Short mmCIF file of N, CA and C in Angstrom, two decimals:
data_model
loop_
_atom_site.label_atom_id
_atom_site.label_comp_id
_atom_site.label_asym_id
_atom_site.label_seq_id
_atom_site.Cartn_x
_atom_site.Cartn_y
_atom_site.Cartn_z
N UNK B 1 106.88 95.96 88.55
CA UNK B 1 105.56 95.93 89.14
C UNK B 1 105.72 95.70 90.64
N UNK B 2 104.89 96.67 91.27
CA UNK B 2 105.15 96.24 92.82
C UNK B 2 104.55 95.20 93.46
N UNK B 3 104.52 94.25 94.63
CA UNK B 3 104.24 93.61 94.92
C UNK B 3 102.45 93.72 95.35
N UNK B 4 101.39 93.23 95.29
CA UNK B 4 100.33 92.94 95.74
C UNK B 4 99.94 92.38 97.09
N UNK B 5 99.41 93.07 97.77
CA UNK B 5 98.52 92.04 99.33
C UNK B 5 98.30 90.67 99.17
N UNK B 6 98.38 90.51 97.70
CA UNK B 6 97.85 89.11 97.44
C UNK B 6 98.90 87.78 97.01
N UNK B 7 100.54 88.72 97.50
CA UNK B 7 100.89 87.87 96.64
C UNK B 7 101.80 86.51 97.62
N UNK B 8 101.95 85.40 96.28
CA UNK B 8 101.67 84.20 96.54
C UNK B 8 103.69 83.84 96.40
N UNK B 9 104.54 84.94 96.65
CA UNK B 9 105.86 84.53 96.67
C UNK B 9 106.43 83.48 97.63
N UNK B 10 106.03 83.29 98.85
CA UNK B 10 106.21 82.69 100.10
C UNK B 10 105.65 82.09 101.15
N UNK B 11 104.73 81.45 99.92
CA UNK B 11 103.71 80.40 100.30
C UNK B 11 102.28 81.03 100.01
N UNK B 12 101.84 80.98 101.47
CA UNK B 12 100.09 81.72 101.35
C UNK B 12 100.20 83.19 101.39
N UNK B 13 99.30 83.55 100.62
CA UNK B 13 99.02 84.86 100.24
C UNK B 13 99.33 85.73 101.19
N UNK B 14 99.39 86.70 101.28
CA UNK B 14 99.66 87.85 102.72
C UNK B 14 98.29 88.22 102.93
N UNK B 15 97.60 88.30 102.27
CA UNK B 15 95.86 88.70 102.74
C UNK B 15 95.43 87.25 103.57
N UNK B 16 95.92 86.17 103.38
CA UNK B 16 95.09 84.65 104.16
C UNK B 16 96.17 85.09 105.68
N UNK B 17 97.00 85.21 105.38
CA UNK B 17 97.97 85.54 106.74
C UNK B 17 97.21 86.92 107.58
N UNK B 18 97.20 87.58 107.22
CA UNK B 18 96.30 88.74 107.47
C UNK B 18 95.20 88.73 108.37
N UNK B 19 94.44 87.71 107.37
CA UNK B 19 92.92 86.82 108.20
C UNK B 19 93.43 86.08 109.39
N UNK B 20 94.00 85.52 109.34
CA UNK B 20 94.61 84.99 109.95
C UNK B 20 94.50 86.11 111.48
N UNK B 21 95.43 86.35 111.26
CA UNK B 21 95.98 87.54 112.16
C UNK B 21 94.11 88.19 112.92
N UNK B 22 93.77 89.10 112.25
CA UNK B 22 92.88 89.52 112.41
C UNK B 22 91.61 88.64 112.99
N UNK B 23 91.39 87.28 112.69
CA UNK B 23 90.37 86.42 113.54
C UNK B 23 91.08 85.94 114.74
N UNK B 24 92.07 85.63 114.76
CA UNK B 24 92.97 85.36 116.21
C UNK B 24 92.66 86.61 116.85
N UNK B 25 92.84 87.95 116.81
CA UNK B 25 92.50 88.97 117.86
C UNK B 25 90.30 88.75 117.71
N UNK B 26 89.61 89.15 116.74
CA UNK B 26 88.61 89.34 117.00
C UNK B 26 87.58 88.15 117.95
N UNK B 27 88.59 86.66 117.85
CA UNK B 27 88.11 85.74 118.37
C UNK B 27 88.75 85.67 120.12
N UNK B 28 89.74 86.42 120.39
CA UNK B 28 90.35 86.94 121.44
C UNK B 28 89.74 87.85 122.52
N UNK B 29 88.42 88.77 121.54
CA UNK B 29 87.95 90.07 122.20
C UNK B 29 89.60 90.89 122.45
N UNK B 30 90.75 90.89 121.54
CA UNK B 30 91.62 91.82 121.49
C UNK B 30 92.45 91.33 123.10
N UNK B 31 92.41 90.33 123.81
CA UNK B 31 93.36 90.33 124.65
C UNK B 31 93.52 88.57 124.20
N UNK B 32 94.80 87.93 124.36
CA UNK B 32 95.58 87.30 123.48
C UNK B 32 95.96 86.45 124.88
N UNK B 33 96.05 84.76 125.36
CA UNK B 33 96.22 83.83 125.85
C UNK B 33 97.30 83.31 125.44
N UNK B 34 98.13 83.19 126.33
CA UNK B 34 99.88 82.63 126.06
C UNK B 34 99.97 81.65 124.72
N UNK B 35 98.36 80.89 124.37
CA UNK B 35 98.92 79.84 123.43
C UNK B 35 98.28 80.67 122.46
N UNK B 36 97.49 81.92 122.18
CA UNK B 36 97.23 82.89 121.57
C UNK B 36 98.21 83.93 120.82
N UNK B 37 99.27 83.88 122.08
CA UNK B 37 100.37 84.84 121.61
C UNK B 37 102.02 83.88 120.85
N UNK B 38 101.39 82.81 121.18
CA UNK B 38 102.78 82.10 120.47
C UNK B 38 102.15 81.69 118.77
N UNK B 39 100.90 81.46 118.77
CA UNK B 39 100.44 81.77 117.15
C UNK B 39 100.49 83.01 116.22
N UNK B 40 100.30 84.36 117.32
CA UNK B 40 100.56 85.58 117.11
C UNK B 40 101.45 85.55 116.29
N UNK B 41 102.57 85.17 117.09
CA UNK B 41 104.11 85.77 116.66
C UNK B 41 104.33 84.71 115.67
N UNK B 42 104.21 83.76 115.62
CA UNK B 42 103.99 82.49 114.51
C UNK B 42 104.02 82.94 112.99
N UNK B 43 102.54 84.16 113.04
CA UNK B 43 101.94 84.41 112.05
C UNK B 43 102.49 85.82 111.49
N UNK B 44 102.82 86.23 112.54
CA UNK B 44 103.73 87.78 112.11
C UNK B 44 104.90 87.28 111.33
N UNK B 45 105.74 86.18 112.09
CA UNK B 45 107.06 85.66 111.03
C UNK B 45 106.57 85.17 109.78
N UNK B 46 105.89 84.52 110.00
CA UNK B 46 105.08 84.13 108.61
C UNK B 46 104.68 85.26 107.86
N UNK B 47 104.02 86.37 107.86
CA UNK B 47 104.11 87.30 107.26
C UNK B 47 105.02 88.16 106.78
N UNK B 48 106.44 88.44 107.60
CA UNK B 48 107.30 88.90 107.48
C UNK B 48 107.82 88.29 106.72
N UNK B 49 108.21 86.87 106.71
CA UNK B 49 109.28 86.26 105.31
C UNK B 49 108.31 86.20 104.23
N UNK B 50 106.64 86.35 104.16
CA UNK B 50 106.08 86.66 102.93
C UNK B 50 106.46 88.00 102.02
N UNK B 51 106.47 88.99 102.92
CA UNK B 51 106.92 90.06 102.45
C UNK B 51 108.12 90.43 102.31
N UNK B 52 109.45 89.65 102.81
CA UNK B 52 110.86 89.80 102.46
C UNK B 52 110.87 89.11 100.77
N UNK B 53 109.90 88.22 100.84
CA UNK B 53 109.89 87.36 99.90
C UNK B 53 109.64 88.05 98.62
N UNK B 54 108.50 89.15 98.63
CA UNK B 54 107.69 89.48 97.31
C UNK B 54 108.73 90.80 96.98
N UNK B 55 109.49 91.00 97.95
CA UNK B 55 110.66 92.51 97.50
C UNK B 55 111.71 92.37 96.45
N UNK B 56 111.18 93.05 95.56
CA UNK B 56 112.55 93.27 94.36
C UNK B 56 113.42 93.73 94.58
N UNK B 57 114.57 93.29 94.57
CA UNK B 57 116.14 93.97 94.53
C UNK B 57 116.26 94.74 93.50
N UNK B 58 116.75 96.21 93.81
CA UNK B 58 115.95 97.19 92.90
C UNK B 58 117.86 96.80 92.12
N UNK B 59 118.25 97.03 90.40
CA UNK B 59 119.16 96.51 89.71
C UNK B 59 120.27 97.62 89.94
#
């Protein structure tokens, strides 16, 4: 079974990370403040080891 937007392998969901992501820019008006862009990238790693996380090693 493939992994879900929703899934919960590596902590919080990838959809709450997502939100995440997405209210940091819309609360930005899309341009991003140095302590804006160090949560950015915060939340991208955080997403990224969610999704290294939910990947099957195919056998």
């Amino acid at each position: 079974m493939s992994p879900t937007p929703d899934s919960t392998t590596a902590g919080r969901p990838l959809s709450d990370i997502n939100a995440d992501i997405r209210c940091l820019f819309a609360r930005a008006e899309g341009r991003l403040r140095d302590d804006e862009r160090v949560r950015h990238a915060a939340l991208l790693e955080e997403w990224a080891s969610a999704i290294r996380a939910s990947v099957v090693t195919a056998a």
